[in-house]
Tab-separated table of C-alpha atoms in Angstrom:
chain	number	residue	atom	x	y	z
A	1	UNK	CA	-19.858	-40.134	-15.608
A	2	UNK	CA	-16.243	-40.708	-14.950
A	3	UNK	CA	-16.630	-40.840	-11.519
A	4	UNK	CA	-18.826	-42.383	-8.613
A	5	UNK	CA	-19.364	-42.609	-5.255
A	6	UNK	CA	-18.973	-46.001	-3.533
A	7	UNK	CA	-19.470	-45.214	-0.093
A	8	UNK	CA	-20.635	-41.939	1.758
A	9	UNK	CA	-18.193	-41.946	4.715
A	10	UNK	CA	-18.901	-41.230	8.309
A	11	UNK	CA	-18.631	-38.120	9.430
A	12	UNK	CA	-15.783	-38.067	11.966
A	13	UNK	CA	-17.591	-37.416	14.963
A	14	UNK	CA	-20.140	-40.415	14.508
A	15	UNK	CA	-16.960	-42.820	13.740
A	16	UNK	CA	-15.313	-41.304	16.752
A	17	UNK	CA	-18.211	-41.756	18.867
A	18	UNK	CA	-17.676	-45.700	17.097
A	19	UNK	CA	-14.400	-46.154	18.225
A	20	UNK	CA	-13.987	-43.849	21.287
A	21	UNK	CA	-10.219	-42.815	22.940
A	22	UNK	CA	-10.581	-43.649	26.088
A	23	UNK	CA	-10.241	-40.823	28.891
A	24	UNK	CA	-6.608	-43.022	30.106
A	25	UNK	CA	-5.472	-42.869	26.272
A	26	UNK	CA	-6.477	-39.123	26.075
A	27	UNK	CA	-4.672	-38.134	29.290
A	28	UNK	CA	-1.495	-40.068	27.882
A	29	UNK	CA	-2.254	-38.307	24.437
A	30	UNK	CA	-1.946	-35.034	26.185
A	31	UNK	CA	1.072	-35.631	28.396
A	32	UNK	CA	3.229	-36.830	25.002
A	33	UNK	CA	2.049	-33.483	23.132
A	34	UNK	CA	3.034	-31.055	26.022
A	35	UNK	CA	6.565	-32.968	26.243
A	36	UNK	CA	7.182	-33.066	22.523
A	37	UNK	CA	5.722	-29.227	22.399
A	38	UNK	CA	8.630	-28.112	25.012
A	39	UNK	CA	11.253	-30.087	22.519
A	40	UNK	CA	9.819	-27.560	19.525
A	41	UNK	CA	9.883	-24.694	21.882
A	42	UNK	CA	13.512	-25.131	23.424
A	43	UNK	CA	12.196	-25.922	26.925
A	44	UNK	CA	13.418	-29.763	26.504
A	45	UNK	CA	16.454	-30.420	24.897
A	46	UNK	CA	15.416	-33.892	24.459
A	47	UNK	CA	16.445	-35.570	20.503
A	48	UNK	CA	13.101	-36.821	18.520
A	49	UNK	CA	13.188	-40.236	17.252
A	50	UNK	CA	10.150	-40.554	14.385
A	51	UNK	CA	10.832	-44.309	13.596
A	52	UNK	CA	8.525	-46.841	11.615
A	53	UNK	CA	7.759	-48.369	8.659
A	54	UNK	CA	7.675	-46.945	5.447
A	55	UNK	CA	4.316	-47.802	5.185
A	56	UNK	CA	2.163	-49.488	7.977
A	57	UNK	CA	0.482	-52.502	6.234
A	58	UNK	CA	-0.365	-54.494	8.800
A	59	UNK	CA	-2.406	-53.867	12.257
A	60	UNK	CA	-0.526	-56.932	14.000
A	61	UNK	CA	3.135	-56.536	12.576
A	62	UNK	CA	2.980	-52.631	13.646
A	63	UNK	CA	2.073	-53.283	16.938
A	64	UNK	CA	4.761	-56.378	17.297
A	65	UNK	CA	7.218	-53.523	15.883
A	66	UNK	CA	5.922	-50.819	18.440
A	67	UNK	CA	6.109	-52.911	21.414
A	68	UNK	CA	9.825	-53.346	20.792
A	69	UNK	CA	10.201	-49.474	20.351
A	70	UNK	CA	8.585	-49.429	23.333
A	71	UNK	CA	11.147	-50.802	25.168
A	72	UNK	CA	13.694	-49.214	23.945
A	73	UNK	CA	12.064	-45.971	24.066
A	74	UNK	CA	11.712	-46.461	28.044
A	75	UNK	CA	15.698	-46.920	28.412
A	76	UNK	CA	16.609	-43.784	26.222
A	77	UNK	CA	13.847	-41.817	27.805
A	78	UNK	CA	16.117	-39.318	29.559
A	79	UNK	CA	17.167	-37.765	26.145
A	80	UNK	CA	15.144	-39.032	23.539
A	81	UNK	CA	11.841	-38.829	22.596
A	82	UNK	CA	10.431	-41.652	20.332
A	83	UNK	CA	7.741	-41.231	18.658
A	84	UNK	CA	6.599	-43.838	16.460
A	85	UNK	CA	6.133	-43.517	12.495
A	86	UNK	CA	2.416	-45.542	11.689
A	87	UNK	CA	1.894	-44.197	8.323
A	88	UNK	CA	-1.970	-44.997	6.597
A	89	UNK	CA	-1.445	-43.413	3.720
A	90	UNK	CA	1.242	-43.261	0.836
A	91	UNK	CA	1.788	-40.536	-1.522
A	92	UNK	CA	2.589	-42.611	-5.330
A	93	UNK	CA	4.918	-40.580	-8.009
A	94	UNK	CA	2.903	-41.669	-10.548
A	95	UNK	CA	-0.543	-42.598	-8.727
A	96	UNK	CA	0.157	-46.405	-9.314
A	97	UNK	CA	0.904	-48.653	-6.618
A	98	UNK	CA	-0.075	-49.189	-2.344
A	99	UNK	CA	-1.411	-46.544	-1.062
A	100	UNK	CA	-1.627	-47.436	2.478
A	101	UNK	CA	-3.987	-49.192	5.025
A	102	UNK	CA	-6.267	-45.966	4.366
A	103	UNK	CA	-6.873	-47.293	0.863
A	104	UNK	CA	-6.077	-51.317	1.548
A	105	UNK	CA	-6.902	-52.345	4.714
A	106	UNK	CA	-5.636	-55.465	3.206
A	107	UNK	CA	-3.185	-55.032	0.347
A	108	UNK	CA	-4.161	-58.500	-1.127
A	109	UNK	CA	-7.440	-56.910	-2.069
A	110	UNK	CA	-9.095	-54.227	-3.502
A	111	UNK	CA	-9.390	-50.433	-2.065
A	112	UNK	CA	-11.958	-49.465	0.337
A	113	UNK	CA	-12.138	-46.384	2.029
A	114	UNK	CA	-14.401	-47.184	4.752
A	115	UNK	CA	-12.958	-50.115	5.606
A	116	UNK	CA	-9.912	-48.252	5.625
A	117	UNK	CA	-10.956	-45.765	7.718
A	118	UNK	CA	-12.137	-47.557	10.286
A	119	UNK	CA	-8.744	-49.771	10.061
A	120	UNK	CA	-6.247	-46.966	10.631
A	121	UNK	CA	-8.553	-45.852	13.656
A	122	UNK	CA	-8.425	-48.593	15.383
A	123	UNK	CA	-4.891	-49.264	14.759
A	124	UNK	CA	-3.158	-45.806	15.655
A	125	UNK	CA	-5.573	-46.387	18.869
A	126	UNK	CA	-4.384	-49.765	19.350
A	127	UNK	CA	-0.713	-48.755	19.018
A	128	UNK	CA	-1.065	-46.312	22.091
A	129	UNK	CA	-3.347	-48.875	24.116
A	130	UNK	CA	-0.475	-51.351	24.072
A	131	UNK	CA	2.621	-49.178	24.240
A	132	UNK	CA	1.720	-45.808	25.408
A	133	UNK	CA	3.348	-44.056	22.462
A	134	UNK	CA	1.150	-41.587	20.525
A	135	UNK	CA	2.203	-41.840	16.908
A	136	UNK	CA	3.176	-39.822	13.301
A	137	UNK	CA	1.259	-39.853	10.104
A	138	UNK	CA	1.441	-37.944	7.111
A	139	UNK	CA	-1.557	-35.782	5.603
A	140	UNK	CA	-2.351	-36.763	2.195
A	141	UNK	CA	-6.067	-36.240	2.068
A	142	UNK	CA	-6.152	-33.098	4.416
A	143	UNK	CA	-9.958	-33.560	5.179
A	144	UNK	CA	-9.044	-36.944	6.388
A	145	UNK	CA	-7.177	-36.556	9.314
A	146	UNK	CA	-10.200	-35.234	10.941
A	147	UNK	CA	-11.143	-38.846	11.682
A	148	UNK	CA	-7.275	-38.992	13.722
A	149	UNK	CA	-6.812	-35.825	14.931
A	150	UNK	CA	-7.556	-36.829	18.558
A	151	UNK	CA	-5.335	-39.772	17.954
A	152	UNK	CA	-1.992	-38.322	16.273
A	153	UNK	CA	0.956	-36.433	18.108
A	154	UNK	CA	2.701	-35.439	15.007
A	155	UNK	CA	2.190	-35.231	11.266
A	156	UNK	CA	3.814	-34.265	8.248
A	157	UNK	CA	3.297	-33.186	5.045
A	158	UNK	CA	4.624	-34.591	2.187
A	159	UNK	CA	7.019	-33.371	-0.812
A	160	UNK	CA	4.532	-33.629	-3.312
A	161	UNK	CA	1.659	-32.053	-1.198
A	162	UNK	CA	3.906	-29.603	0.732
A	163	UNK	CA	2.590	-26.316	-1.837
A	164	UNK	CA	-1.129	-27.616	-2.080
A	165	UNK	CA	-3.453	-24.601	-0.287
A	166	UNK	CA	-5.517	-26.710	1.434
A	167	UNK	CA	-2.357	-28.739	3.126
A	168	UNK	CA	-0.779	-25.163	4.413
A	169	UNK	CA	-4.119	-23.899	5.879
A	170	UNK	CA	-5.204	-27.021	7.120
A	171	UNK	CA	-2.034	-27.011	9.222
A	172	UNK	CA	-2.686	-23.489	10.376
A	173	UNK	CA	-5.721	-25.030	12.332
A	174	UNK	CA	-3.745	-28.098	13.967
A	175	UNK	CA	-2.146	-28.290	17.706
A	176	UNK	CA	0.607	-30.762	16.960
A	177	UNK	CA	3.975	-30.310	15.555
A	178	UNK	CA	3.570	-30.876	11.665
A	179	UNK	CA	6.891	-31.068	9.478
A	180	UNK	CA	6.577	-29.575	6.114
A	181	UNK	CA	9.109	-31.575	3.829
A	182	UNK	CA	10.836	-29.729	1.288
A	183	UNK	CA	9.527	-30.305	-2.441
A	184	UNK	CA	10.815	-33.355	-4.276
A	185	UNK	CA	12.562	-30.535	-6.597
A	186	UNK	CA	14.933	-30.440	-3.341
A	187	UNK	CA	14.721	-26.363	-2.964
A	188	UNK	CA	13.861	-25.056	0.154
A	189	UNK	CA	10.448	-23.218	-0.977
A	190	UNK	CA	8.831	-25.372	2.247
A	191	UNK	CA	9.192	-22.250	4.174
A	192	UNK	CA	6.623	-20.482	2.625
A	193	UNK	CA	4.281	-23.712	3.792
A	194	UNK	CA	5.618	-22.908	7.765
A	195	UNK	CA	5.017	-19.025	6.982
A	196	UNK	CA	1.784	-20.448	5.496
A	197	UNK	CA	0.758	-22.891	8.422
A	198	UNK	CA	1.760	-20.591	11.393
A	199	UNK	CA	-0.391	-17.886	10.564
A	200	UNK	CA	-4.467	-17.723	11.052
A	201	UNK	CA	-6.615	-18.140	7.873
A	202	UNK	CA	-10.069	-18.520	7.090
A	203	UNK	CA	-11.236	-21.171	4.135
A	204	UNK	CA	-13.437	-24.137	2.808
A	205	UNK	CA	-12.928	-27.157	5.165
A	206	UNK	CA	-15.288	-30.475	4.924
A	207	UNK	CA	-17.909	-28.516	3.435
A	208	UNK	CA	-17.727	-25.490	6.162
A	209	UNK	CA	-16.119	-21.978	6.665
A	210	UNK	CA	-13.666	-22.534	9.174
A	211	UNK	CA	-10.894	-19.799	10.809
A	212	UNK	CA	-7.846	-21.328	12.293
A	213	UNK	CA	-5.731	-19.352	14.444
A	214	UNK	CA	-2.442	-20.582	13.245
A	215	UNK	CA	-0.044	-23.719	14.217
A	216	UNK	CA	3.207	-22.095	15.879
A	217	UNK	CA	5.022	-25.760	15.986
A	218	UNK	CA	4.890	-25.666	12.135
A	219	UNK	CA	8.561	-26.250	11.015
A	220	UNK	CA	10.353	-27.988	8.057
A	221	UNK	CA	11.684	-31.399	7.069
A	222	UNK	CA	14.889	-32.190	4.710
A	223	UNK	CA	14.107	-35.202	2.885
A	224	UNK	CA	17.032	-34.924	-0.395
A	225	UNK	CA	15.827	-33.414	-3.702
A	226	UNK	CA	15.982	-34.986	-7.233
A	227	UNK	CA	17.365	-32.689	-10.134
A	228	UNK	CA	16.127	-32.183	-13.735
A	229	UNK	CA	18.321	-35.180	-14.862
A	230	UNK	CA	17.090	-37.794	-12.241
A	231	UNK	CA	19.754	-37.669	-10.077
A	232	UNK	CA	19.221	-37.193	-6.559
A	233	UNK	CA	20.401	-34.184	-4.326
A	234	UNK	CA	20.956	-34.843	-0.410
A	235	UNK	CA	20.305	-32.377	1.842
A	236	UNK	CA	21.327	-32.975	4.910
A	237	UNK	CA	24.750	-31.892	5.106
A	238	UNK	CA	26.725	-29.548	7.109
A	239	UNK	CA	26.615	-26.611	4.772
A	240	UNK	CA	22.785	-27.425	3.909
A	241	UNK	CA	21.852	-27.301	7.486
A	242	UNK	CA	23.564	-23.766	7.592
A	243	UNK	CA	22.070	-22.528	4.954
A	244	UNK	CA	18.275	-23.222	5.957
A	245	UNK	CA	19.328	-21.908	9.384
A	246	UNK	CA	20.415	-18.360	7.410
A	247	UNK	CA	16.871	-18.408	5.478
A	248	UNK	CA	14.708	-19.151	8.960
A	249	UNK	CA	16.994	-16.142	10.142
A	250	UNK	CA	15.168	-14.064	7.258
A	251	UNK	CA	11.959	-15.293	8.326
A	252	UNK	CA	9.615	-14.192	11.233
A	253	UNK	CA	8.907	-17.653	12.365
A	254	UNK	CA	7.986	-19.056	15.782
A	255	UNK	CA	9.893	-22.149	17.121
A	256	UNK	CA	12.656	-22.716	13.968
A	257	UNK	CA	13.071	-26.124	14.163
A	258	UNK	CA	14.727	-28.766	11.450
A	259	UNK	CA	14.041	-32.723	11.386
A	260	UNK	CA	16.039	-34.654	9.295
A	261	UNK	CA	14.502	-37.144	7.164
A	262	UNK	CA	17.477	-39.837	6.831
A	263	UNK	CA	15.611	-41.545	3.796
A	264	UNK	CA	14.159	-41.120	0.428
A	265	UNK	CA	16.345	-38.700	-1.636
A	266	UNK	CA	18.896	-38.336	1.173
A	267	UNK	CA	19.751	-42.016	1.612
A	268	UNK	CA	18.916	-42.418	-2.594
A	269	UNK	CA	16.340	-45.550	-0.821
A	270	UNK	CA	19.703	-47.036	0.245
A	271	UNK	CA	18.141	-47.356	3.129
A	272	UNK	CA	21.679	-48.632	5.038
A	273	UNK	CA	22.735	-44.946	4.490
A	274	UNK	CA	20.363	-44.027	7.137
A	275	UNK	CA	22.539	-45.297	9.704
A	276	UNK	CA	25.572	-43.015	8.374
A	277	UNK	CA	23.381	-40.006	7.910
A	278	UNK	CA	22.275	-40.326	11.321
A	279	UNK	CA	25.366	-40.203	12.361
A	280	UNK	CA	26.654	-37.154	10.218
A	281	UNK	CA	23.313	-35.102	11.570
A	282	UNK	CA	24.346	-36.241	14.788
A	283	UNK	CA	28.239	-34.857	14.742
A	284	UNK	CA	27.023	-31.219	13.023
A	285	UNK	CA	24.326	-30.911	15.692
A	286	UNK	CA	27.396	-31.151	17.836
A	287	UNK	CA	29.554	-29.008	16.627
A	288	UNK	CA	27.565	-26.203	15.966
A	289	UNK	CA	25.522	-24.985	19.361
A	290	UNK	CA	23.101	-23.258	17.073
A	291	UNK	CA	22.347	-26.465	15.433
A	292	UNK	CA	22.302	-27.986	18.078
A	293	UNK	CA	19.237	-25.681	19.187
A	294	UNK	CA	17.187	-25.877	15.539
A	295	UNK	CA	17.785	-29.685	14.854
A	296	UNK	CA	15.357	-31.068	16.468
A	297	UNK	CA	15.193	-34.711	15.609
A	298	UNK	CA	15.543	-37.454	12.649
A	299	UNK	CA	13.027	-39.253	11.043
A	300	UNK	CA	14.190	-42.879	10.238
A	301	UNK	CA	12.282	-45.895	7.905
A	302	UNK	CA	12.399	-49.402	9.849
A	303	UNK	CA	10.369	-52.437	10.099
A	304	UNK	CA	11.290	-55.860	11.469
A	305	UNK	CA	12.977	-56.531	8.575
A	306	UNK	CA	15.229	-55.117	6.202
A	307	UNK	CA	14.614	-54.426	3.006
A	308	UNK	CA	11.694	-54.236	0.973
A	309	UNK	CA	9.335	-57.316	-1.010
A	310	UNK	CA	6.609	-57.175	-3.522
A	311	UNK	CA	3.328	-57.952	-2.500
A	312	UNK	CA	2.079	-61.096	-3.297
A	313	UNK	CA	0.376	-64.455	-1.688
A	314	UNK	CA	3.166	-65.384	0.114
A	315	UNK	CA	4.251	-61.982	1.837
A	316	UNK	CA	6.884	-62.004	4.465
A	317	UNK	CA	4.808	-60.362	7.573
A	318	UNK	CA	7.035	-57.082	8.806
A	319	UNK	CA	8.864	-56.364	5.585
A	320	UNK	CA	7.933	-53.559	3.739
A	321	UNK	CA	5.845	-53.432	0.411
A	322	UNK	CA	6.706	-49.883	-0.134
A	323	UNK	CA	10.172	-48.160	0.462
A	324	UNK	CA	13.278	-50.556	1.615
A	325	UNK	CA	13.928	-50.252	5.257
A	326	UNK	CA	16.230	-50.939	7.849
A	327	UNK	CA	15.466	-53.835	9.812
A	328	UNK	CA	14.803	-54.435	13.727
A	329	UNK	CA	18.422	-54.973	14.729
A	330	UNK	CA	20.310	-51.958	13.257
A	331	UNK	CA	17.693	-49.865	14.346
A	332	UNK	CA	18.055	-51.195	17.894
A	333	UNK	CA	21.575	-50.150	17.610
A	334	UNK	CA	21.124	-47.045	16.352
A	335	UNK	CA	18.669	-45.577	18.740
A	336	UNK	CA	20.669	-46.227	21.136
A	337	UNK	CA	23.817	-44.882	19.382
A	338	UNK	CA	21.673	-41.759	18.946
A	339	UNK	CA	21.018	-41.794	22.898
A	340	UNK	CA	24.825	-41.692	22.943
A	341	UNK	CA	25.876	-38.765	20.847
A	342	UNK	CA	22.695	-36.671	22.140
């Protein structure tokens, strides 16, 4: 056969019974999902921050990284709300390549799943134990984040994965905010996915028949398209922000909300642009009062360092292996610019 199994994995239960949240890192859990659910609802008109690495390689280098959002996030608490980007697992174009801590616990050596499991655990609980801060992921393997979902205050769903079935009704049955991005095509089909995800359904889910009653923070993400000819297409613009707003208009959706991913095919991976598309998000949000009410936040890629590096033996710890990003200073700077303009 083509294929075969090299571990049976845990169920989630028995690893969470493994590594247990604690009932102090559950109370702060809940406390950072009511205040970022009044943000999604209009109650708070506090700005969300999702910040991090492009991909989270590292258990030690994350946490050094976190502990300096930290203390930033404390000073810009009054109008922002920072919540950090720990992504485990990494969506490839073609399949080749890292595919996060979930697959590489150590991306010197060879995949395992268990391991990895176990590793992104313990580090998304590790994050919160040191800093308070409840973190993102994305869903690539929807029957995985059963092993986080007492962990994560936010996830999102990824271009490539955003018109999969079992993505949309998989976020139907979650209680965080989850950002559908639009498809790498760049059109704004994603709102079918938060039609899809805030509304009940009943389906196949690890093996059972499950009924979800629907996820009413469901909302979309603008991460730049890429058109038949290779060429990227950003959409975060003025005009593109007004023209989602029309189609959510058309919609009967709960909580319209818009983050801004300043990245990928917005930024073209010049990930320097972030800092200028920030700031363009920033001045439409403020000159429109209605956009001020549906953009909700920006998602940004930083590590300690700028830029990107290959993996190899001699690996720069707090660079990133996978997208460019900005590094520790500019990001500094800019979260607190965005405190500013907010």
């Amino acid at each position: 056969m083509s294929m075969k199994i090299n571990h049976e994995l845990p169920l989630p239960e028995v690893l969470k019974s493994q590594y247990p949240l604690s009932q102090e890192l559950k109370e702060v859990k809940k406390q950072r999902d009511e205040e970022i659910r009044r943000i999604f609802t209009g109650e708070s008109d506090k700005f969300i921050v999702l910040v991090g690495p492009c991909s989270a390689d590292n258990e030690d280098t994350v946490c050094e990284y976190v502990r300096k959002l930290k203390t930033v996030a404390d000073k810009v608490s009054d109008k922002l709300m920072i919540i950090p980007r720990v992504y485990t697992n990494k969506p490839r174009t073609t399949g080749d390549g890292y595919k996060g801590m979930l697959h590489q616990p150590d991306p010197d050596k060879a995949p395992d799943l268990l391991a990895g499991i176990i590793a992104i655990r313990k580090m998304h609980m590790r994050v919160m134990q040191e800093t308070g801060l409840s973190s993102a992921d994305e869903m690539l393997y929807p029957e995985n984040r059963s092993y986080l979902d007492d962990i994560l205050s936010y996830e999102a769903v990824g271009a490539r994965s955003v018109e999969n079935q079992q993505h949309r009704l998989t976020a139907s049955g979650m209680d965080i905010p989850v950002g559908m991005k639009n498809p790498t095509s760049g059109d704004l089909s994603m709102l079918n996915s938060v039609t899809a995800a805030q509304h009940p359904h009943h389906f196949i889910y690890r093996g059972n028949d499950v009924e979800t009653s629907g996820n009413d923070l469901a909302h979309t993400i603008l991460r730049g398209g890429v058109n038949q000819y290779g060429q990227t297409i950003p959409n975060y613009h003025y005009e593109d922000l007004i023209h989602l707003s029309a189609l959510y208009a058309k919609k009967d959706l709960k909580n319209p909300a818009i983050i801004i991913d300043a990245n990928h095919s917005n930024s073209n991976k010049q990930y320097k642009e972030q800092i200028r598309i920030v700031s363009e998000v920033l001045h439409s949000r403020n000159y429109n009062p209605d956009l001020r009410k549906l953009v909700k936040g920006v998602m940004i890629e930083s590590y300690l360092l700028e830029g990107r590096q290959d993996i190899s033996d001699h690996m720069t710890p707090g660079c990133s292996i996978t997208d460019p990003c900005l590094g520790w200073e500019d990001t500094e700077r800019l979260i607190y610019d965005i405190a500013e303009k907010c």
